[in-house]
Tab-separated table of C-alpha atoms in Angstrom:
chain	number	residue	atom	x	y	z
A	77	LYS	CA	-11.401	3.598	-4.815
A	78	ARG	CA	-12.194	0.065	-6.005
A	79	ALA	CA	-11.534	-1.489	-2.615
A	80	ASN	CA	-13.867	1.046	-0.952
A	81	PRO	CA	-15.799	3.356	-3.293
A	82	ALA	CA	-16.750	5.601	-0.362
A	83	ALA	CA	-13.162	6.181	0.736
A	84	ARG	CA	-11.665	9.645	0.725
A	85	VAL	CA	-8.436	9.034	-1.163
A	86	SER	CA	-5.479	11.250	-0.341
A	87	VAL	CA	-2.219	11.286	-2.306
A	88	LYS	CA	0.916	12.648	-0.734
A	89	LEU	CA	3.437	14.465	-2.986
A	90	VAL	CA	6.846	15.766	-2.085
A	91	SER	CA	7.380	19.451	-2.636
A	92	GLU	CA	9.752	19.662	-5.573
A	93	VAL	CA	10.087	21.137	-9.065
A	94	GLY	CA	7.371	19.740	-11.272
A	95	VAL	CA	5.009	18.713	-8.496
A	96	GLY	CA	2.242	20.750	-10.184
A	97	THR	CA	2.179	18.426	-13.137
A	98	VAL	CA	1.951	15.392	-10.845
A	99	ALA	CA	-0.819	17.092	-8.820
A	100	ALA	CA	-2.767	17.594	-12.063
A	101	GLY	CA	-2.429	13.944	-12.932
A	102	VAL	CA	-3.609	12.993	-9.426
A	103	ALA	CA	-6.701	15.219	-9.839
A	104	LYS	CA	-7.469	13.679	-13.200
A	105	ALA	CA	-7.052	10.170	-11.703
A	106	GLY	CA	-9.873	10.832	-9.309
A	107	ALA	CA	-8.198	11.471	-5.933
A	108	ASP	CA	-10.100	13.512	-3.429
A	109	VAL	CA	-7.060	15.190	-1.695
A	110	VAL	CA	-3.512	15.999	-2.784
A	111	LEU	CA	-1.041	16.730	0.052
A	112	ILE	CA	2.018	18.847	-0.792
A	113	SER	CA	4.534	17.868	1.879
A	114	GLY	CA	7.463	20.192	2.646
A	115	ASP	CA	11.085	19.351	3.526
A	116	SER	CA	10.796	20.168	7.211
A	117	GLY	CA	9.390	17.925	9.957
A	118	GLY	CA	9.027	14.214	9.314
A	119	THR	CA	9.667	11.257	11.532
A	120	GLY	CA	12.345	11.446	14.183
A	121	ALA	CA	13.854	8.359	12.705
A	122	SER	CA	14.851	10.190	9.503
A	123	PRO	CA	18.556	10.295	8.571
A	124	GLN	CA	20.125	13.740	9.174
A	125	THR	CA	21.075	13.934	5.497
A	126	SER	CA	17.396	13.592	4.558
A	127	VAL	CA	16.296	16.090	7.173
A	128	ARG	CA	18.842	18.652	5.974
A	129	TYR	CA	19.021	18.126	2.245
A	130	GLY	CA	15.923	16.325	1.019
A	131	GLY	CA	12.924	18.138	-0.542
A	132	LEU	CA	11.982	21.760	-0.831
A	133	PRO	CA	9.892	24.104	1.369
A	134	TRP	CA	6.151	23.573	1.193
A	135	GLU	CA	5.637	27.079	-0.045
A	136	LEU	CA	7.334	26.315	-3.376
A	137	GLY	CA	5.431	23.081	-4.034
A	138	LEU	CA	2.091	24.413	-2.851
A	139	SER	CA	2.341	27.475	-5.067
A	140	GLU	CA	3.227	25.459	-8.132
A	141	ALA	CA	0.480	22.877	-7.516
A	142	HIS	CA	-2.194	25.450	-6.941
A	143	GLN	CA	-1.243	27.389	-10.048
A	144	VAL	CA	-1.039	24.379	-12.344
A	145	LEU	CA	-4.380	23.008	-11.066
A	146	LYS	CA	-5.975	26.345	-11.553
A	147	MET	CA	-4.578	26.897	-15.076
A	148	ASN	CA	-5.819	23.469	-16.134
A	149	GLY	CA	-9.322	23.925	-14.725
A	150	LEU	CA	-8.790	21.239	-12.106
A	151	ARG	CA	-8.635	23.228	-8.878
A	152	ASP	CA	-12.378	22.875	-8.122
A	153	ARG	CA	-12.279	19.094	-8.155
A	154	ILE	CA	-9.612	18.321	-5.534
A	155	VAL	CA	-8.722	19.472	-1.996
A	156	VAL	CA	-5.168	20.721	-1.606
A	157	GLU	CA	-3.492	20.108	1.754
A	158	THR	CA	0.006	21.055	2.901
A	159	ASP	CA	2.312	20.214	5.819
A	160	GLY	CA	5.905	20.556	6.852
A	161	GLN	CA	6.444	22.242	10.254
A	162	LEU	CA	3.286	24.262	10.384
A	163	LYS	CA	3.154	25.646	13.928
A	164	THR	CA	1.263	28.942	14.176
A	165	ALA	CA	-1.882	30.585	12.865
A	166	ARG	CA	0.335	32.778	10.655
A	167	ASP	CA	1.699	29.580	8.994
A	168	VAL	CA	-1.860	28.452	8.363
A	169	ALA	CA	-2.867	31.808	6.935
A	170	VAL	CA	0.132	31.984	4.544
A	171	ALA	CA	-0.559	28.392	3.371
A	172	CYS	CA	-4.197	29.253	2.825
A	173	LEU	CA	-3.441	32.402	0.857
A	174	MET	CA	-1.027	30.382	-1.302
A	175	GLY	CA	-3.656	27.813	-2.186
A	176	ALA	CA	-4.144	25.246	0.611
A	177	GLU	CA	-7.464	24.558	2.282
A	178	GLU	CA	-6.393	21.799	4.689
A	179	PHE	CA	-3.286	21.830	6.924
A	180	GLY	CA	-1.293	19.093	8.560
A	181	PHE	CA	0.245	19.388	12.086
A	182	GLY	CA	2.693	16.625	13.049
A	183	THR	CA	5.680	17.574	15.086
A	184	VAL	CA	3.925	20.362	17.004
A	185	SER	CA	1.094	18.035	17.910
A	186	LEU	CA	3.569	15.690	19.542
A	187	VAL	CA	5.290	18.547	21.295
A	188	SER	CA	1.974	19.591	22.760
A	189	LEU	CA	1.722	16.053	24.231
A	190	GLY	CA	5.200	16.177	25.694
A	191	CYS	CA	7.619	15.323	22.925
A	192	ILE	CA	11.093	16.896	23.487
A	193	MET	CA	12.464	16.006	20.017
A	194	MET	CA	15.260	13.695	21.027
A	195	ARG	CA	15.092	12.137	17.519
A	196	VAL	CA	15.377	8.559	18.801
A	197	CYS	CA	11.933	7.431	17.595
A	198	HIS	CA	13.381	4.325	15.962
A	199	LEU	CA	15.430	3.168	18.942
A	200	ASN	CA	12.621	2.364	21.418
A	201	THR	CA	14.236	4.684	23.921
A	202	CYS	CA	11.894	7.667	23.878
A	203	PRO	CA	12.480	9.394	27.267
A	204	VAL	CA	8.907	10.748	27.410
A	205	GLY	CA	7.161	7.503	26.514
A	206	ILE	CA	5.689	8.467	23.152
A	207	ALA	CA	7.607	6.444	20.543
A	208	THR	CA	8.375	3.311	22.519
A	209	GLN	CA	6.922	-0.053	23.441
A	210	ASP	CA	8.966	-0.247	26.669
A	211	PRO	CA	6.339	-0.399	29.458
A	212	GLU	CA	8.663	1.396	31.857
A	213	LEU	CA	9.240	4.331	29.485
A	214	ARG	CA	5.548	4.449	28.536
A	215	LYS	CA	4.802	5.180	32.248
A	216	LYS	CA	6.544	8.554	31.661
A	217	PHE	CA	3.962	9.740	29.109
A	218	THR	CA	1.976	12.606	30.635
A	219	GLY	CA	0.128	13.805	27.538
A	220	ARG	CA	-3.633	14.195	27.566
A	221	PRO	CA	-6.108	14.777	24.711
A	222	GLU	CA	-7.067	18.109	26.210
A	223	HIS	CA	-3.491	19.377	25.653
A	224	LEU	CA	-3.752	18.902	21.850
A	225	VAL	CA	-7.334	20.199	21.794
A	226	ASN	CA	-6.314	23.276	23.644
A	227	TYR	CA	-3.423	23.929	21.263
A	228	MET	CA	-5.594	23.552	18.187
A	229	ARG	CA	-8.236	25.831	19.653
A	230	LEU	CA	-5.632	28.544	20.274
A	231	VAL	CA	-4.375	28.212	16.625
A	232	ALA	CA	-7.907	28.568	15.370
A	233	GLU	CA	-8.602	31.679	17.541
A	234	ASP	CA	-5.369	33.309	16.338
A	235	LEU	CA	-6.280	32.472	12.745
A	236	ARG	CA	-9.660	34.164	13.229
A	237	LEU	CA	-7.861	37.376	14.279
A	238	ILE	CA	-5.677	37.240	11.182
A	239	MET	CA	-8.722	36.599	9.005
A	240	ALA	CA	-10.557	39.555	10.482
A	241	ALA	CA	-7.559	41.810	9.961
A	242	LEU	CA	-7.501	40.769	6.272
A	243	GLY	CA	-11.283	41.084	5.831
A	244	PHE	CA	-12.114	37.410	5.393
A	245	ARG	CA	-15.079	35.599	6.977
A	246	ARG	CA	-14.421	32.049	5.605
A	247	ILE	CA	-11.381	29.913	4.845
A	248	ALA	CA	-12.817	29.290	1.429
A	249	ASP	CA	-12.616	33.020	0.611
A	250	MET	CA	-8.913	33.073	1.554
A	251	VAL	CA	-7.699	30.125	-0.617
A	252	GLY	CA	-5.283	31.308	-3.353
A	253	ARG	CA	-5.557	35.042	-2.546
A	254	VAL	CA	-1.806	35.680	-3.122
A	255	ASP	CA	-2.677	39.343	-3.680
A	256	ARG	CA	-3.042	39.646	0.106
A	257	LEU	CA	0.582	38.541	0.602
A	258	SER	CA	3.531	40.908	0.269
A	259	MET	CA	7.273	40.160	-0.009
A	260	VAL	CA	10.241	42.049	1.332
A	261	ARG	CA	11.981	43.133	-1.834
A	262	ALA	CA	15.342	43.856	-0.180
A	263	LEU	CA	15.995	41.236	2.444
A	264	ASP	CA	18.479	42.097	5.119
A	265	HIS	CA	20.353	38.808	5.403
A	266	TRP	CA	23.181	38.545	2.854
A	267	LYS	CA	22.242	34.991	1.915
A	268	ALA	CA	18.682	36.036	0.915
A	269	ARG	CA	19.493	39.396	-0.630
A	270	GLY	CA	18.131	39.631	-4.189
A	271	LEU	CA	15.741	36.644	-4.001
A	272	ASP	CA	12.698	37.075	-6.237
A	273	PHE	CA	9.474	35.558	-4.981
A	274	SER	CA	7.236	36.873	-7.762
A	275	SER	CA	6.831	33.455	-9.364
A	276	ILE	CA	5.374	31.811	-6.249
A	277	LEU	CA	3.134	34.828	-5.590
A	278	GLU	CA	1.748	34.892	-9.128
A	279	ALA	CA	-1.963	34.618	-9.699
A	280	PRO	CA	-2.592	32.906	-13.068
A	281	GLU	CA	-5.074	34.623	-15.331
A	282	VAL	CA	-8.112	32.375	-15.633
A	283	PRO	CA	-11.774	32.924	-16.294
A	284	PRO	CA	-13.705	34.233	-13.260
A	285	ALA	CA	-15.805	31.067	-13.276
A	286	VAL	CA	-12.786	28.914	-12.339
A	287	ALA	CA	-12.935	28.217	-8.655
A	288	GLN	CA	-10.021	28.915	-6.341
A	289	HIS	CA	-10.787	25.956	-4.038
A	290	CYS	CA	-12.469	22.576	-4.114
A	291	VAL	CA	-16.239	22.759	-4.461
A	292	LEU	CA	-16.952	19.037	-4.607
A	293	LEU	CA	-18.009	18.359	-1.033
A	294	GLU	CA	-18.556	14.570	-1.432
A	295	THR	CA	-15.967	11.957	-2.433
A	296	ARG	CA	-15.723	11.485	-6.130
A	297	PRO	CA	-17.236	8.271	-7.460
A	298	SER	CA	-15.112	5.856	-9.443
A	299	PRO	CA	-15.865	5.575	-13.208
A	300	PRO	CA	-17.918	2.598	-14.349
A	301	ALA	CA	-16.111	-0.705	-14.291
A	302	LEU	CA	-16.734	-4.395	-14.923
A	303	ASP	CA	-17.363	-5.031	-11.236
A	304	ASP	CA	-20.469	-2.843	-11.306
A	305	LYS	CA	-22.100	-5.274	-13.715
A	306	LEU	CA	-20.940	-8.224	-11.728
A	307	ILE	CA	-22.362	-6.868	-8.472
A	308	ALA	CA	-25.768	-6.332	-10.125
A	309	GLN	CA	-25.804	-9.927	-11.412
A	310	LEU	CA	-24.561	-11.449	-8.146
A	311	GLN	CA	-27.051	-9.912	-5.798
A	312	PRO	CA	-28.573	-13.307	-4.674
A	313	ALA	CA	-25.116	-14.483	-3.677
A	314	LEU	CA	-24.325	-11.272	-1.844
A	315	ASP	CA	-27.666	-10.898	-0.061
A	316	GLU	CA	-28.596	-14.518	0.568
A	317	GLY	CA	-25.265	-16.424	0.316
A	318	ARG	CA	-26.673	-18.436	-2.613
A	319	PRO	CA	-23.776	-20.046	-4.633
A	320	MET	CA	-23.477	-18.516	-8.078
A	321	ARG	CA	-21.157	-18.900	-11.087
A	322	LEU	CA	-20.615	-16.447	-13.909
A	323	ASP	CA	-18.666	-16.730	-17.168
A	324	ILE	CA	-16.986	-13.368	-18.081
A	325	THR	CA	-14.565	-11.963	-20.597
A	326	VAL	CA	-11.841	-9.638	-19.466
A	327	ARG	CA	-9.559	-7.210	-21.326
A	328	ASN	CA	-6.436	-5.433	-20.229
A	329	VAL	CA	-8.436	-2.232	-19.680
A	330	ASP	CA	-10.454	-4.044	-16.998
A	331	ARG	CA	-8.440	-3.228	-13.901
A	332	THR	CA	-9.082	-4.470	-10.334
A	333	VAL	CA	-11.544	-7.065	-11.441
A	334	GLY	CA	-13.179	-8.535	-8.351
A	335	THR	CA	-12.052	-5.750	-6.018
A	336	THR	CA	-15.256	-3.771	-5.675
A	337	LEU	CA	-17.136	-7.058	-5.601
A	338	SER	CA	-14.935	-8.057	-2.614
A	339	HIS	CA	-15.809	-4.746	-0.974
A	340	GLU	CA	-19.477	-5.678	-1.190
A	341	ILE	CA	-18.794	-9.085	0.364
A	342	ALA	CA	-16.763	-7.506	3.152
A	343	ARG	CA	-19.367	-4.826	3.773
A	344	ARG	CA	-22.054	-7.365	4.227
A	345	CYS	CA	-20.164	-10.189	5.942
A	346	GLY	CA	-17.079	-8.642	7.518
A	347	ASP	CA	-13.676	-10.204	7.504
A	348	ALA	CA	-15.120	-13.734	7.494
A	349	GLY	CA	-16.637	-13.178	4.064
A	350	LEU	CA	-18.769	-15.836	2.428
A	351	PRO	CA	-18.291	-19.648	2.492
A	352	ALA	CA	-15.746	-20.934	0.027
A	353	ASP	CA	-16.704	-20.819	-3.654
A	354	THR	CA	-19.985	-18.966	-3.053
A	355	VAL	CA	-19.092	-16.683	-5.986
A	356	VAL	CA	-17.153	-18.315	-8.811
A	357	LEU	CA	-16.044	-16.304	-11.809
A	358	GLN	CA	-14.828	-18.182	-14.888
A	359	ALA	CA	-12.887	-15.534	-16.753
A	360	THR	CA	-11.319	-15.639	-20.229
A	361	GLY	CA	-8.931	-13.068	-21.806
A	362	THR	CA	-6.128	-10.754	-20.823
A	363	ALA	CA	-6.643	-9.298	-17.342
A	364	GLY	CA	-5.560	-5.737	-16.579
A	365	GLN	CA	-3.621	-4.581	-13.624
A	366	SER	CA	-4.497	-5.687	-10.033
A	367	PHE	CA	-6.722	-8.560	-11.134
A	368	GLY	CA	-8.326	-9.986	-8.049
A	369	ALA	CA	-6.806	-7.291	-5.769
A	370	PHE	CA	-7.977	-7.482	-2.147
A	371	GLY	CA	-10.144	-10.541	-3.045
A	372	ALA	CA	-12.374	-11.451	-0.137
A	373	PRO	CA	-13.229	-14.918	1.219
A	374	GLY	CA	-15.911	-16.732	-0.703
A	375	LEU	CA	-14.759	-15.374	-4.078
A	376	SER	CA	-12.980	-17.660	-6.561
A	377	ILE	CA	-11.766	-16.429	-9.928
A	378	HIS	CA	-10.383	-18.887	-12.501
A	379	LEU	CA	-8.721	-17.130	-15.408
A	380	HIS	CA	-7.918	-18.711	-18.813
A	381	GLY	CA	-5.447	-16.308	-20.349
A	382	GLU	CA	-2.791	-13.997	-18.881
A	383	ALA	CA	-2.690	-11.147	-16.381
A	384	ASN	CA	-0.735	-7.855	-15.979
A	385	ASP	CA	1.115	-6.542	-12.890
A	386	TYR	CA	-0.181	-6.765	-9.295
A	387	PHE	CA	-2.132	-9.969	-9.831
A	388	GLY	CA	-3.724	-10.759	-6.465
A	389	LYS	CA	-2.437	-7.597	-4.768
A	390	GLY	CA	-3.529	-7.433	-1.129
A	391	LEU	CA	-5.389	-10.783	-1.479
A	392	SER	CA	-7.559	-11.202	1.578
A	393	GLY	CA	-9.017	-14.681	1.380
A	394	ALA	CA	-10.120	-15.273	-2.183
A	395	ARG	CA	-8.870	-18.026	-4.469
A	396	LEU	CA	-7.243	-17.116	-7.802
A	397	THR	CA	-6.107	-19.550	-10.520
A	398	ILE	CA	-4.663	-18.821	-13.934
A	399	GLN	CA	-3.854	-21.159	-16.825
A	400	PRO	CA	-3.359	-20.801	-20.600
A	401	ARG	CA	-6.378	-20.396	-22.862
A	402	LYS	CA	-7.934	-23.621	-24.017
A	403	GLY	CA	-6.186	-24.777	-27.184
A	404	ASP	CA	-2.949	-22.915	-26.561
A	405	PRO	CA	-0.251	-25.175	-28.095
A	406	THR	CA	2.665	-23.693	-26.076
A	407	ARG	CA	4.092	-25.159	-22.825
A	408	ALA	CA	2.637	-23.160	-19.934
A	409	GLU	CA	5.727	-23.575	-17.777
A	410	ASP	CA	7.866	-21.764	-20.456
A	411	ASN	CA	5.694	-18.633	-20.618
A	412	ILE	CA	5.173	-15.702	-18.270
A	413	VAL	CA	1.413	-15.580	-17.706
A	414	VAL	CA	1.477	-13.070	-14.786
A	415	GLY	CA	3.261	-9.751	-14.595
A	416	ASN	CA	5.451	-8.249	-11.867
A	417	VAL	CA	4.675	-7.813	-8.177
A	418	ALA	CA	1.997	-10.470	-8.050
A	419	LEU	CA	0.583	-11.209	-4.588
A	420	TYR	CA	1.959	-8.010	-3.145
A	421	GLY	CA	0.950	-7.524	0.436
A	422	ALA	CA	-1.389	-10.485	0.439
A	423	THR	CA	-2.798	-11.479	3.854
A	424	ALA	CA	-4.818	-14.577	3.149
A	425	GLY	CA	-6.182	-16.670	0.278
A	426	GLU	CA	-4.832	-19.059	-2.343
A	427	VAL	CA	-3.150	-18.468	-5.721
A	428	PHE	CA	-2.376	-21.192	-8.290
A	429	ILE	CA	-0.441	-20.078	-11.410
A	430	ARG	CA	0.094	-22.500	-14.283
A	431	GLY	CA	3.052	-20.773	-15.817
A	432	ARG	CA	5.690	-18.288	-14.782
A	433	ALA	CA	5.325	-14.966	-13.006
A	434	GLY	CA	7.415	-11.821	-13.358
A	435	GLU	CA	9.682	-10.105	-10.834
A	436	ARG	CA	9.007	-9.478	-7.161
A	437	PHE	CA	6.529	-12.289	-6.739
A	438	GLY	CA	4.987	-12.420	-3.246
A	439	VAL	CA	6.608	-9.243	-1.939
A	440	ARG	CA	5.361	-8.560	1.571
A	441	ASN	CA	3.105	-11.557	1.494
A	442	SER	CA	1.946	-12.081	5.064
A	443	GLY	CA	-0.471	-15.028	4.869
A	444	ALA	CA	-1.418	-16.195	1.438
A	445	VAL	CA	-0.613	-19.560	-0.100
A	446	ALA	CA	0.711	-19.695	-3.609
A	447	VAL	CA	1.981	-22.210	-6.179
A	448	VAL	CA	3.759	-20.945	-9.298
A	449	GLU	CA	5.892	-22.615	-11.971
A	450	GLY	CA	8.756	-20.128	-11.963
A	451	ILE	CA	9.367	-16.496	-11.164
A	452	GLY	CA	11.746	-13.595	-11.938
A	453	ASP	CA	14.145	-11.738	-9.656
A	454	HIS	CA	13.514	-10.701	-6.051
A	455	GLY	CA	10.904	-13.303	-5.218
A	456	CYS	CA	9.356	-13.373	-1.712
A	457	GLU	CA	11.064	-10.091	-0.864
A	458	TYR	CA	10.157	-8.894	2.652
A	459	MET	CA	7.751	-11.811	3.042
A	460	THR	CA	6.416	-12.160	6.626
A	461	GLY	CA	3.950	-15.114	6.440
A	462	GLY	CA	2.185	-17.598	4.288
A	463	HIS	CA	3.622	-20.384	2.045
A	464	VAL	CA	4.944	-20.221	-1.468
A	465	VAL	CA	5.858	-23.233	-3.644
A	466	VAL	CA	7.947	-22.553	-6.726
A	467	LEU	CA	8.024	-25.354	-9.273
A	468	GLY	CA	10.740	-23.779	-11.456
A	469	SER	CA	13.616	-21.262	-11.535
A	470	THR	CA	13.483	-18.109	-9.389
A	471	GLY	CA	15.902	-15.574	-10.769
A	472	ARG	CA	18.266	-13.881	-8.377
A	473	ASN	CA	17.941	-12.327	-4.911
A	474	PHE	CA	15.136	-14.596	-3.726
A	475	ALA	CA	14.097	-14.064	-0.036
A	476	ALA	CA	15.794	-10.647	0.427
A	477	GLY	CA	14.495	-9.263	3.706
A	478	MET	CA	12.288	-12.287	4.216
A	479	SER	CA	11.431	-12.475	7.927
A	480	GLY	CA	8.492	-14.906	8.079
A	481	GLY	CA	6.554	-17.531	6.196
A	482	ILE	CA	8.143	-20.482	4.335
A	483	ALA	CA	9.021	-21.016	0.752
A	484	TYR	CA	9.674	-24.335	-0.996
A	485	VAL	CA	11.614	-24.218	-4.280
A	486	LEU	CA	12.199	-27.044	-6.791
A	487	ASP	CA	15.965	-26.796	-7.312
A	488	THR	CA	16.769	-29.538	-9.876
A	489	ASP	CA	20.090	-28.089	-11.012
A	490	GLY	CA	21.350	-26.541	-7.777
A	491	GLN	CA	21.378	-23.013	-9.158
A	492	PHE	CA	18.944	-21.707	-6.607
A	493	ALA	CA	21.076	-22.757	-3.621
A	494	ALA	CA	24.272	-21.596	-5.277
A	495	HIS	CA	23.279	-18.255	-6.759
A	496	GLY	CA	19.535	-17.589	-6.672
A	497	CYS	CA	18.848	-17.113	-2.955
A	498	ASN	CA	19.732	-14.167	-0.715
A	499	ARG	CA	20.801	-15.974	2.430
A	500	GLU	CA	21.282	-13.004	4.651
A	501	MET	CA	18.113	-13.730	6.700
A	502	VAL	CA	17.241	-17.291	5.708
A	503	ASP	CA	18.546	-20.815	5.931
A	504	LEU	CA	18.194	-23.435	3.200
A	505	GLU	CA	17.045	-26.810	4.430
A	506	ALA	CA	15.954	-30.162	3.015
A	507	VAL	CA	12.228	-30.973	2.943
A	508	GLU	CA	12.237	-33.893	5.347
A	509	ALA	CA	9.688	-33.241	8.115
A	510	ALA	CA	6.385	-35.075	7.668
A	511	ASP	CA	4.434	-31.804	7.998
A	512	ASP	CA	6.473	-30.134	5.268
A	513	ILE	CA	6.120	-33.074	2.937
A	514	GLU	CA	2.393	-33.251	3.435
A	515	LEU	CA	1.999	-29.539	2.909
A	516	VAL	CA	4.060	-29.368	-0.308
A	517	GLN	CA	2.525	-32.517	-1.792
A	518	GLY	CA	-0.951	-31.360	-0.933
A	519	LEU	CA	-0.452	-27.920	-2.566
A	520	ILE	CA	1.040	-29.435	-5.696
A	521	ARG	CA	-1.872	-31.862	-5.955
A	522	GLN	CA	-4.313	-28.980	-5.502
A	523	HIS	CA	-2.422	-27.004	-8.181
A	524	ARG	CA	-2.801	-29.937	-10.590
A	525	ASP	CA	-6.483	-30.388	-9.923
A	526	LEU	CA	-7.342	-26.652	-10.300
A	527	THR	CA	-5.170	-25.733	-13.295
A	528	GLY	CA	-4.414	-29.037	-15.041
A	529	SER	CA	-0.668	-28.335	-14.642
A	530	ALA	CA	1.565	-30.728	-16.493
A	531	VAL	CA	4.481	-29.821	-14.279
A	532	ALA	CA	2.553	-30.761	-11.118
A	533	GLY	CA	1.423	-33.982	-12.791
A	534	ARG	CA	5.033	-35.011	-13.559
A	535	ILE	CA	6.261	-34.165	-10.034
A	536	LEU	CA	3.495	-36.149	-8.398
A	537	ALA	CA	4.019	-39.106	-10.709
A	538	ASP	CA	7.671	-39.252	-9.707
A	539	TRP	CA	7.339	-37.916	-6.210
A	540	ASP	CA	10.059	-39.955	-4.519
A	541	ALA	CA	12.670	-38.760	-6.995
A	542	CYS	CA	11.540	-35.139	-6.984
A	543	LEU	CA	11.202	-34.656	-3.201
A	544	PRO	CA	14.993	-34.494	-2.573
A	545	THR	CA	15.321	-31.684	-5.109
A	546	PHE	CA	13.053	-29.389	-3.077
A	547	VAL	CA	14.713	-26.701	-0.909
A	548	LYS	CA	12.986	-25.228	2.118
A	549	VAL	CA	13.649	-21.538	2.565
A	550	MET	CA	13.281	-20.810	6.270
A	551	PRO	CA	13.807	-17.349	7.898
A	552	VAL	CA	16.275	-17.722	10.747
A	553	GLU	CA	14.440	-15.545	13.326
A	554	TYR	CA	11.049	-17.033	12.370
A	555	LYS	CA	12.446	-20.492	13.030
A	556	ARG	CA	13.704	-19.443	16.394
A	557	ALA	CA	10.345	-17.873	17.241
A	558	LEU	CA	8.504	-21.093	16.264
A	559	GLU	CA	10.912	-23.167	18.356
A	560	LYS	CA	10.323	-20.937	21.437
A	561	LEU	CA	6.558	-21.220	21.008
A	562	ALA	CA	6.779	-25.002	20.666
A	563	ALA	CA	8.929	-25.206	23.791
A	564	ALA	CA	6.520	-23.035	25.694
A	565	ASP	CA	3.600	-25.115	24.655
A	566	GLN	CA	5.389	-28.329	25.601
A	567	GLU	CA	6.302	-26.894	29.038
A	568	SER	CA	2.679	-25.876	29.564
A	569	ILE	CA	1.473	-29.372	28.658
A	570	SER	CA	3.981	-31.063	30.968
A	571	LYS	CA	3.044	-28.877	33.922
A	572	GLY	CA	-0.683	-29.527	33.426
A	573	PRO	CA	-3.516	-27.173	34.383
A	574	GLU	CA	-3.038	-25.079	37.500
A	575	ASP	CA	-5.208	-25.702	40.524
């Protein structure tokens, strides 16, 4: 909601016992749609054990969610959707009468386009050319948009017949009308004999004024936040590109500071954003979760204090720095100033942290540059791009699943190379290439200049002695890919332009 206030936010929940309580929390949190997903269907890459034994039928979860939302007076504020092998108009009608007003079709939509359910979606060998990148196999795809449109139209026409038979004119009138469903009390099959469906067909007693379906047609606005005030004050910068600076105070209840502001920058300027440092926020205090999340180019936030989890989540070009409050007598490098999962899924931008960060720093980072003075376990997990410089200890399992990007770690005692790094997908190398040395030294110098880091100052003052203690963490496959690109470029240069 903060990244795009106009977005229609949908939350997917697995059909299971207790899903109604979770659905109520989702409604209170401000989501627009809650999807109750059944145990059937799913991707063709799912393990057979998950397909057979994971989850519950959508009927059970949908019934519980609808009843709990209704009993708590929340049903009118959120759309309820369900999916899980819906195929026919009868499936849609039953789902609607049990409380759903939107319906998801997955497997059957693919079947209408030619899928024969070989369940090899993850192997790149789809025989009908749907779930594959192989150009020869893709030639076999014969599906057309009209096939899917025709199927959906037939489902809709059949549903109209069922509605007419039940005496309903609109879907909205059908939602939650479990009184129009009947169960077979004595089922013929011995496995099902004696089952009691009364609990899922129960209609809670609520005041007549309580709606059975969502009546809020527009997306729900987010509650007021600090960014709303910032946007009002920064209109000249947003509209005219005029450089502006603001001093602000943040508290831990101020979440996603800078995120809606970044949305306004992106809405006006696109991915390119504003020129660097057009908007500079000088913040003081304790930042709440997701500080600077999805920060856009042109935004710089300098925090004196500390921050909670998800610092810089999804960073998209902004610059974030953090350092202790002025007058703090403690050593910054000994303190955790940023919580867990900082820089999660970042794609661009810069982060400079004077102090330590928590666990899972830089998970799925795909393009941002960061300098930090120590991190917890699982650093740079699943990282695919960007550069991370760690001027301190890293905990264990560093670089697990890391397939791209490069990390440089100061390993003064050899513990990182011996025990801290997960070397399944990476190699550890000395920092010897001129490009690597220039990059690391430049980032450390920038870190010192922006945060006043004493650690960076000591390293730069004794650079020749510190350089050999740096370890370069290089993903094996990424290195091979870079070497192939370099070889291809060299071959292109040697051949010269074609006539």
